[in-house]
Amino acid sequence: MNRTTSAHHPPAPREWPRHEMSAALAGLVTGSGMWQEDAFAGVARTAAFLDGTWTPGPGADGPRPAGDGSWTRFIGRTDAVALRAAAPSTRPRHREVLLDFLEMWAATPFADPDRHFRVGSLQGTDRPFGVRDERGAATSVYWPVDGRQRFLEARTADDPGPALPGSVIHSTRTRRGRYTRERLLALVAAVRERGPMPWDPAAVTGLARATGLSRAMAALLLAGAPVPFRFDAAEREVLGLGAAEADDGLQEVRGLTEADLIALLADVLPDDPADLWRPAGPRDVAARLARSWSDRHGAWPQASETAWQAALPLDRRIPAADLCRLLLDPARLPPAGGIGVNPRWLEPEHRRLPTIWDVRNWGDAELLLDTLLTAVPWAYAELPAGDAVRGGAPELVRFLRGALSRADSPGRLLREGLAQGTRHAEERQWLTGGACDRMMARITSGALPEGAYETDPRASAPEVVSRAAGHLGVSGDAAALYLQLLTLPSPTDRHVRRWNGWTTRQHRDAAAELAGRGLVVRDRRARAGRDVFLPGAWMPSGRPRRGLKPPPPLEGWKVPLLGALLGHDGKVTDLPPFPDTLPALFARAWRLVRDGDGPEPAP
């Protein structure tokens, strides 16, 4: 090689505590426990060895591995690090780590688009190595595991490369990057001189609409896909997200592998880093990111903000956006890491093959069935007529039944999963029973006015409201609220106002009518979210089943009507899906009251 091989060390980058480096680069590199304080210097040393400008000391063939070697994915793809360094939501300490990393990277041949590198794994040596000859140089980037180790190679020509101390199992050439040394240093200088780039909520909205991503996921991708343990209040304020929204977006981002994120963000920055600070800068990044997402994942149908927000508090083990996508397009695989086989466990070429219906074990089947058991009754009862997510529930049920009829292993596992798992078998059988059929028929019938909720008896059972109002001598609003208190498991103030389209005053006036006639009592009770209740016994929440949220507390009178299960201590341990359509349940509850079997009036 036409480069000096005299032993010397390049200028060492600043050392950072290992937890600071791991946190700043989280989601983009793996092996956080492998990153030592001198990891950035180790990357620079590896580059210098490959470049022929650094020679290891006596007894060593090459540089000591820096981190776990996952940093090699940044060759030709530093946009993710640069975008995160420039984003206004990045914590100041992490921003400094990222800027130091980019400065170090700019000083290496990895930032030269004319240099050629190859990464891969080989078998045949049981210790780290470094080789250099007239054809190029190569070094291991991590310690051997099971006789295999990852390597990085620099070539002076396309073929054949330096002689390696083992047989290559697989390899790939790195791409030519757009962010050269000059651009990286210009971005670092701009961030240090001007502060982080501006944040534009319209860019978030545009990215979400163009891709079908949730608003939270779109915001996080535009911020460089940070994955802290939890976002603090300042970060959420910049991103424009509430706590539940940020947590859900974080769950979505964590579903993508580090390699997926780096590839997704590889070309989203402008040619001139200064454009990030111009008025259209964030929207231009969003447009490039939308194209990158669509090239890799296609565009998802857009879930309404109403549906996504309603899904956030659900008892679920997948992101709210994935739950909505499952209803919008049940034939498609949700984003990586959603449900089914975790793509982190699969080789890249197989990562996109399984759909959520191709379950491979009982755990997959349980997760899918529990998700369906949450999604289907929720979409029916708690989304307004005309919402596309609600409208997808019947098709989702048809997909389930088609999957259950398959003669292959996934079909068998799903059939067996209906009779076992975390939830009771009776609840799982609800998915294939008459109550589910009647609810799906309600959705397809168009009987509910568009924009109305099935949980509002004025829209779904107006004749029952009329009979109740006449019998009780109250207004229609008061009769509707009474039916909701009689029938629904969680008629919180927030829910009732959303379902009924009421103002706080309308709700208060209806409750006052009921209280004045002794039909309800006023109280404050834990986890109730309301201050009016049916008179009589109160059943608090019991211990939830493993992995699930506690069921809501409710009045004892509703227990047989809803089929709620109680523990030996009288607490609610499970609340299965509604045993019938809500119009039928409103009518049934009213008949009980009319026939003298309703809650005893308050004294």
XYZ file of C-alpha atoms in Angstrom:
603
model
C 0.000 0.000 0.000
C 1.257 3.499 -0.805
C 0.851 4.740 2.743
C 3.204 5.127 5.657
C 3.275 2.335 8.197
C 5.260 4.061 10.906
C 3.845 3.450 14.366
C 1.940 6.483 15.595
C -1.462 7.308 17.010
C -3.987 9.660 15.414
C -5.316 12.500 17.562
C -7.603 10.858 20.097
C -11.264 11.945 20.209
C -12.718 13.022 23.529
C -13.483 10.135 25.866
C -17.033 9.770 27.147
C -18.463 7.543 29.892
C -19.691 4.349 28.301
C -23.312 4.961 29.330
C -23.244 8.382 27.646
C -22.062 6.907 24.340
C -24.519 4.031 24.489
C -27.419 6.369 25.284
C -26.531 8.880 22.568
C -26.228 6.169 19.879
C -29.008 3.924 21.255
C -31.097 2.315 18.534
C -28.320 2.744 15.965
C -25.651 0.479 17.495
C -25.857 -2.721 19.502
C -23.769 -4.189 22.290
C -24.040 -1.209 24.626
C -21.985 -3.006 27.275
C -19.091 -3.322 24.820
C -18.585 0.420 24.393
C -15.677 1.578 26.518
C -14.603 5.155 27.224
C -12.093 5.047 24.350
C -14.517 3.539 21.813
C -14.423 6.574 19.511
C -10.639 6.469 19.576
C -10.911 2.756 18.792
C -12.958 3.478 15.659
C -10.391 6.076 14.589
C -7.574 3.616 15.280
C -9.301 0.955 13.142
C -9.637 3.448 10.297
C -5.982 4.417 10.590
C -4.907 0.776 10.513
C -6.912 0.169 7.332
C -5.515 3.367 5.873
C -1.948 2.324 6.643
C -1.270 5.291 8.934
C -1.165 3.373 12.222
C 0.633 0.171 13.119
C -0.146 -1.878 16.245
C 2.504 -2.373 18.843
C 4.468 -5.565 19.517
C 2.370 -8.708 19.991
C -0.712 -7.350 18.204
C -1.787 -7.909 14.604
C -4.404 -5.185 14.487
C -6.370 -2.673 16.572
C -8.390 -3.749 19.570
C -12.111 -4.006 18.643
C -14.118 -0.842 19.351
C -17.562 -1.644 20.699
C -19.205 -4.677 19.145
C -18.480 -3.665 15.554
C -22.023 -2.523 14.768
C -20.615 0.943 14.042
C -19.462 -0.334 10.634
C -23.063 0.163 9.438
C -22.377 3.909 9.452
C -19.947 3.642 6.531
C -21.717 5.583 3.788
C -24.713 6.099 6.112
C -24.115 8.753 8.741
C -27.401 10.607 8.176
C -29.057 9.019 11.194
C -26.326 10.214 13.557
C -26.200 13.651 11.949
C -29.981 14.105 12.021
C -30.126 13.116 15.684
C -27.255 15.496 16.484
C -29.124 18.377 14.818
C -32.616 17.598 16.169
C -33.911 20.030 18.825
C -35.291 17.214 20.994
C -31.870 15.615 21.541
C -30.574 16.030 25.072
C -27.651 18.501 25.194
C -25.227 15.971 26.653
C -26.117 13.423 23.977
C -25.788 16.082 21.283
C -22.176 16.685 22.301
C -21.441 12.961 22.122
C -22.928 12.762 18.635
C -21.054 15.830 17.404
C -17.794 14.380 18.723
C -18.553 11.119 16.929
C -19.179 12.951 13.644
C -15.950 14.944 13.990
C -14.020 11.752 14.623
C -15.717 10.069 11.643
C -14.964 12.989 9.333
C -11.239 12.519 9.989
C -11.311 8.880 8.829
C -11.342 7.359 5.347
C -14.882 6.162 6.101
C -16.053 9.677 5.125
C -14.330 9.419 1.726
C -16.848 8.290 -0.916
C -14.027 7.152 -3.182
C -12.760 4.529 -0.732
C -13.979 0.929 -0.974
C -14.811 -1.206 2.066
C -16.302 -4.605 2.643
C -17.911 -5.965 5.835
C -18.714 -9.570 6.587
C -17.986 -12.550 8.783
C -15.471 -15.327 8.477
C -14.634 -18.597 10.164
C -11.255 -20.092 10.879
C -9.516 -17.998 13.502
C -10.050 -17.930 17.249
C -8.652 -14.475 18.021
C -8.910 -10.924 16.688
C -6.716 -10.318 13.673
C -5.312 -7.623 11.439
C -3.749 -8.140 8.020
C -2.264 -5.679 5.571
C -0.554 -6.207 2.227
C -0.249 -4.596 -1.164
C -3.853 -5.519 -2.012
C -5.446 -3.856 0.985
C -6.028 -4.311 4.702
C -8.581 -6.041 6.944
C -9.240 -6.359 10.650
C -11.735 -7.999 12.946
C -14.189 -5.601 14.536
C -15.306 -7.858 17.387
C -14.071 -10.844 19.316
C -14.746 -14.335 17.868
C -18.059 -15.974 18.803
C -18.538 -19.697 18.103
C -15.580 -19.681 15.742
C -16.954 -16.756 13.716
C -16.015 -13.129 13.727
C -16.972 -9.979 11.913
C -14.386 -8.201 9.811
C -13.924 -4.925 7.955
C -11.793 -4.749 4.841
C -10.337 -1.874 2.810
C -9.281 -2.588 -0.757
C -7.027 -0.763 -3.135
C -8.754 -2.554 -6.019
C -11.978 -4.486 -6.484
C -10.301 -7.880 -6.425
C -8.928 -9.959 -4.788
C -8.274 -8.036 -1.552
C -5.900 -8.954 1.263
C -5.359 -12.548 2.368
C -7.758 -13.260 5.261
C -7.028 -15.775 8.052
C -10.192 -17.800 7.430
C -13.018 -18.533 5.039
C -15.580 -15.813 4.339
C -19.123 -16.879 5.277
C -20.823 -13.817 3.848
C -19.854 -10.254 2.978
C -21.232 -7.083 1.476
C -19.685 -3.946 0.091
C -20.433 -0.679 1.831
C -22.217 2.059 -0.073
C -20.846 5.375 -1.251
C -22.005 7.987 1.211
C -23.246 11.489 0.419
C -22.042 13.062 3.633
C -18.358 13.544 2.979
C -15.833 14.957 5.410
C -16.672 18.511 4.340
C -20.419 18.097 4.802
C -20.060 16.386 8.177
C -17.825 19.148 9.496
C -20.164 21.792 8.087
C -23.103 20.229 9.932
C -21.136 19.986 13.183
C -20.098 23.623 12.873
C -23.652 24.739 12.111
C -25.096 22.956 15.152
C -22.415 24.405 17.429
C -22.810 27.924 16.051
C -26.578 28.117 15.462
C -27.964 25.553 17.865
C -30.252 22.692 16.807
C -32.338 22.864 13.640
C -35.872 24.305 13.938
C -38.800 21.983 14.583
C -41.807 22.105 12.261
C -45.008 20.287 13.342
C -46.238 20.545 9.746
C -43.317 18.337 8.678
C -44.463 15.704 11.166
C -48.028 15.874 9.853
C -46.838 15.630 6.266
C -44.682 12.583 6.970
C -47.510 10.835 8.803
C -49.979 11.458 5.978
C -47.552 10.373 3.270
C -46.679 7.082 4.950
C -49.569 6.110 7.231
C -47.236 6.313 10.224
C -48.593 7.523 13.531
C -47.877 11.112 14.443
C -45.582 9.891 17.233
C -43.554 7.610 14.969
C -43.245 10.365 12.363
C -41.993 12.819 14.976
C -39.409 10.402 16.322
C -38.060 9.516 12.882
C -37.684 13.213 12.064
C -35.710 13.559 15.294
C -33.260 10.817 14.310
C -35.171 7.933 15.932
C -34.040 8.384 19.555
C -34.808 5.493 21.906
C -34.287 6.616 25.507
C -35.703 4.579 28.338
C -38.391 7.259 28.561
C -38.778 10.757 27.154
C -38.668 13.599 29.647
C -41.098 16.517 29.634
C -38.761 18.835 27.719
C -38.254 16.302 24.919
C -41.985 15.636 24.658
C -42.714 19.365 24.474
C -40.348 19.806 21.521
C -41.769 16.766 19.748
C -45.363 17.871 20.402
C -46.297 14.583 22.072
C -48.081 13.650 25.262
C -46.615 11.047 27.584
C -48.735 8.166 26.248
C -48.110 9.221 22.651
C -44.346 9.385 23.172
C -44.270 5.992 24.876
C -46.251 4.459 22.017
C -43.973 6.000 19.398
C -40.984 4.696 21.306
C -42.475 1.200 21.166
C -42.869 1.573 17.394
C -39.293 2.731 16.846
C -37.971 -0.128 18.970
C -39.702 -2.511 16.588
C -37.170 -1.587 13.900
C -33.685 -3.032 14.032
C -30.616 -0.825 14.168
C -29.761 -1.754 10.584
C -33.319 -0.911 9.464
C -33.135 2.551 11.022
C -29.724 3.359 9.575
C -30.840 2.267 6.097
C -34.136 4.175 6.409
C -32.395 7.437 7.341
C -29.394 6.960 5.053
C -30.234 9.712 2.518
C -32.658 12.066 4.244
C -30.336 15.050 4.807
C -29.938 17.875 2.264
C -26.775 18.189 0.183
C -26.064 21.455 1.961
C -26.384 21.016 5.752
C -27.281 24.721 6.083
C -30.637 23.930 4.428
C -31.760 22.296 7.674
C -32.082 25.783 9.197
C -34.115 27.216 6.328
C -37.932 27.467 6.653
C -38.583 24.475 4.385
C -35.683 22.422 5.772
C -37.617 20.078 8.103
C -40.338 19.522 5.484
C -37.731 18.618 2.869
C -36.261 16.050 5.273
C -39.766 14.705 5.874
C -40.372 14.347 2.127
C -37.142 12.400 1.617
C -37.902 10.266 4.647
C -41.395 9.520 3.299
C -39.899 8.285 0.024
C -37.384 6.154 1.908
C -40.119 4.629 4.085
C -42.373 3.902 1.106
C -39.507 2.284 -0.828
C -38.920 -0.115 2.064
C -42.346 -0.651 3.595
C -44.918 0.776 1.216
C -47.510 3.252 2.436
C -49.970 2.238 5.116
C -53.572 3.448 5.051
C -53.890 6.374 7.426
C -55.529 5.744 10.784
C -57.529 8.688 12.060
C -56.222 10.660 15.007
C -59.443 9.633 16.807
C -58.682 5.928 16.387
C -55.023 6.217 17.369
C -55.819 8.260 20.465
C -58.555 5.821 21.486
C -56.143 2.896 21.103
C -53.400 4.396 23.296
C -54.871 3.348 26.686
C -55.895 -0.140 25.547
C -54.649 -3.329 27.147
C -52.248 -4.350 24.387
C -48.750 -5.585 23.763
C -48.261 -3.895 20.405
C -48.133 -0.189 19.515
C -51.485 1.531 19.103
C -50.619 2.347 15.490
C -50.034 -1.342 14.734
C -53.404 -2.200 16.263
C -55.062 0.309 13.943
C -53.117 -0.978 10.922
C -54.224 -4.509 11.684
C -57.832 -3.356 11.300
C -57.142 -1.182 8.265
C -55.281 -3.836 6.280
C -55.295 -7.261 7.970
C -53.493 -8.993 5.104
C -50.298 -6.984 5.581
C -47.442 -7.426 8.000
C -47.250 -4.630 10.573
C -43.939 -2.825 10.929
C -41.041 -4.916 12.156
C -41.273 -5.943 15.770
C -45.060 -5.655 15.888
C -46.586 -9.050 16.500
C -45.712 -12.545 15.420
C -42.045 -13.442 15.014
C -39.708 -10.698 16.160
C -37.637 -9.851 13.056
C -34.548 -9.376 15.199
C -34.433 -13.169 15.437
C -34.538 -13.653 11.671
C -31.908 -13.290 8.994
C -32.395 -10.095 6.946
C -33.544 -11.982 3.845
C -36.351 -13.666 5.839
C -37.351 -10.685 7.933
C -40.269 -9.578 5.760
C -41.663 -12.974 4.812
C -44.024 -13.967 7.658
C -47.341 -12.195 8.023
C -48.954 -11.831 11.411
C -51.056 -14.858 10.578
C -48.046 -17.134 10.032
C -47.632 -17.954 13.708
C -44.785 -20.327 14.533
C -45.473 -21.262 18.140
C -48.107 -20.966 20.852
C -46.597 -17.706 22.055
C -47.147 -16.138 18.634
C -50.693 -17.521 18.504
C -51.499 -16.204 21.975
C -50.191 -12.753 21.142
C -52.181 -12.588 17.905
C -55.404 -13.865 19.478
C -55.118 -11.549 22.464
C -54.562 -8.662 20.050
C -57.658 -9.595 18.071
C -59.675 -10.013 21.245
C -58.710 -6.460 22.162
C -59.049 -4.895 18.707
C -62.374 -6.237 17.461
C -64.742 -5.319 20.336
C -62.893 -2.053 20.882
C -63.325 -0.969 17.256
C -67.027 -1.830 17.380
C -67.819 -0.050 20.641
C -65.410 2.849 20.983
C -64.889 4.227 17.491
C -67.430 6.331 15.608
C -69.364 5.061 12.621
C -67.545 5.919 9.420
C -64.056 5.573 10.922
C -61.987 3.380 8.602
C -60.438 1.495 11.534
C -63.896 0.535 12.831
C -64.998 -0.338 9.316
C -62.127 -2.816 9.023
C -63.254 -4.990 11.940
C -65.515 -7.327 9.887
C -62.720 -7.974 7.388
C -60.325 -8.697 10.243
C -62.755 -11.270 11.646
C -63.046 -12.871 8.203
C -59.267 -13.093 8.025
C -59.166 -14.779 11.397
C -61.716 -17.360 10.377
C -59.885 -17.991 7.148
C -56.653 -18.510 9.075
C -58.391 -20.908 11.463
C -59.546 -23.046 8.531
C -56.035 -23.545 7.193
C -54.676 -27.073 7.366
C -51.095 -25.961 7.928
C -49.219 -25.462 11.171
C -50.245 -21.804 11.708
C -53.910 -22.758 11.379
C -53.511 -25.593 13.862
C -51.699 -23.374 16.338
C -54.401 -20.720 16.097
C -57.144 -23.305 16.658
C -55.334 -24.675 19.677
C -54.694 -21.139 20.878
C -58.416 -20.460 21.045
C -58.679 -22.990 23.852
C -55.735 -21.931 25.974
C -53.445 -19.083 26.861
C -53.495 -16.009 29.033
C -57.158 -15.228 28.412
C -59.957 -17.669 29.224
C -61.116 -20.046 26.497
C -64.646 -18.589 26.633
C -63.316 -15.156 25.756
C -61.305 -16.507 22.852
C -64.328 -18.379 21.506
C -66.137 -15.029 21.423
C -64.156 -14.245 18.270
C -65.935 -17.038 16.400
C -69.322 -16.794 18.123
C -72.712 -15.185 17.620
C -72.060 -12.031 19.654
C -69.099 -11.163 17.453
C -71.184 -11.859 14.341
C -73.970 -9.560 15.509
C -71.523 -6.756 16.282
C -69.872 -7.040 12.881
C -73.334 -7.009 11.275
C -74.053 -3.745 13.093
C -70.910 -2.229 11.572
C -71.739 -3.316 8.016
C -75.438 -2.442 8.276
C -74.834 1.310 8.398
C -77.576 1.595 11.023
C -75.482 3.953 13.131
C -75.303 7.542 11.815
C -71.835 8.524 10.639
C -69.786 10.080 13.428
C -71.991 8.575 16.151
C -70.844 6.011 18.698
C -72.531 2.712 19.495
C -71.952 3.566 23.157
C -74.340 6.547 22.831
C -77.834 5.031 23.243
C -79.426 8.112 21.706
C -77.811 7.036 18.404
C -77.749 3.245 18.741
C -80.988 2.613 20.725
C -83.132 5.780 20.529
C -86.374 3.948 21.248
C -84.946 2.605 24.509
C -83.885 6.131 25.507
C -87.386 7.402 24.747
C -89.059 4.700 26.856
C -86.653 5.243 29.744
C -87.103 9.027 29.684
C -90.897 8.692 29.739
C -90.906 6.084 32.496
C -88.455 7.958 34.723
C -89.744 11.428 33.963
C -86.332 12.785 32.965
C -84.835 14.397 29.868
C -83.467 12.388 26.997
C -79.895 13.287 27.979
C -80.458 12.082 31.548
C -82.045 8.845 30.303
C -79.084 8.264 27.952
C -76.580 8.778 30.768
C -78.546 6.412 33.022
C -78.470 3.691 30.348
C -74.719 4.185 29.966
C -74.188 3.867 33.711
C -76.342 0.718 33.730
C -74.625 -0.970 30.806
C -71.098 0.213 30.093
C -68.151 -1.005 32.166
C -66.202 2.249 32.080
C -68.493 5.291 31.580
C -65.845 7.775 32.692
C -66.529 11.475 32.372
C -64.031 11.709 29.537
C -65.536 8.761 27.658
C -69.137 9.892 28.060
C -68.393 13.383 26.787
C -66.573 12.007 23.780
C -69.250 9.418 22.958
C -72.164 11.814 23.447
C -70.514 14.967 22.100
C -71.366 16.749 25.347
C -69.903 19.775 26.971
C -69.029 19.620 30.653
C -72.229 21.530 31.462
C -74.463 19.148 29.493
C -72.921 16.220 31.306
C -73.261 17.906 34.683
C -76.923 18.782 34.083
C -77.808 15.207 33.063
C -76.059 13.798 36.149
C -77.846 16.303 38.398
C -81.227 15.127 37.087
C -80.399 11.524 37.931
C -79.035 12.416 41.351
C -82.141 14.476 42.140
C -84.320 11.387 41.618
C -82.087 9.067 43.624
C -81.057 7.036 40.578
C -77.334 7.653 41.140
C -75.057 8.536 44.043
C -72.134 10.936 44.006
C -68.753 9.724 45.251
C -65.016 9.591 44.560
C -63.676 6.115 43.860
C -60.270 4.887 42.769
C -59.746 4.343 39.012
C -63.377 5.254 38.270
C -62.819 8.492 36.335
C -66.292 9.745 37.311
C -68.242 10.950 40.324
C -71.711 9.426 39.708
C -72.446 5.742 40.287
C -75.321 3.313 40.479
C -76.329 2.756 44.087
C -75.309 -0.506 45.682
C -72.170 -2.618 45.910
C -68.906 -1.512 44.287
C -66.418 -4.010 42.890
C -62.812 -2.718 42.850
C -60.195 -3.883 40.370
C -58.497 -7.124 41.267
C -55.083 -8.479 40.396
C -54.757 -8.700 36.609
C -53.665 -11.789 34.757
C -50.015 -11.903 33.821
C -49.096 -9.353 31.206
C -52.460 -7.582 31.199
C -53.757 -4.390 32.753
C -56.188 -4.494 35.677
C -59.841 -4.559 34.560
C -61.894 -1.468 35.414
C -63.810 -1.387 38.707
C -67.587 -1.364 38.342
C -70.912 -1.486 40.151
C -71.950 -4.902 41.442
C -75.286 -4.689 39.657
C -73.531 -4.810 36.256
C -71.501 -7.949 36.987
C -74.051 -10.531 35.685
C -75.146 -8.277 32.818
C -71.594 -7.999 31.462
C -70.327 -11.439 32.508
C -67.560 -9.946 34.641
C -65.492 -12.409 36.660
C -64.828 -11.812 40.351
C -62.090 -13.161 42.555
C -62.667 -14.742 45.945
C -62.227 -11.290 47.473
C -65.036 -9.812 45.374
C -62.714 -7.832 43.113
C -63.038 -7.772 39.324
C -60.432 -10.065 37.800
C -61.618 -10.160 34.196
C -64.016 -8.353 31.903
C -64.737 -10.299 28.706
C -66.046 -8.654 25.511
C -69.664 -7.546 25.491
C -71.955 -10.602 25.374
C -74.219 -8.905 22.805
C -74.551 -5.761 20.757
C -74.853 -2.561 22.747
C -78.403 -1.806 21.547
C -79.411 -5.247 22.827
C -77.627 -4.672 26.149
C -79.177 -1.220 26.583
C -82.597 -2.811 26.031
C -81.836 -5.685 28.410
C -80.637 -3.347 31.168
C -83.742 -1.190 30.803
C -86.070 -4.217 30.979
C -84.465 -5.208 34.275
C -85.036 -1.712 35.665
C -88.609 -1.559 34.349
C -89.423 -4.967 35.827
C -88.176 -3.926 39.259
C -84.809 -5.691 39.122
C -82.684 -2.574 38.675
C -80.338 -1.009 41.225
C -82.075 -0.009 44.429
C -82.669 3.761 44.432
C -80.457 5.719 46.796
C -82.139 6.805 50.026
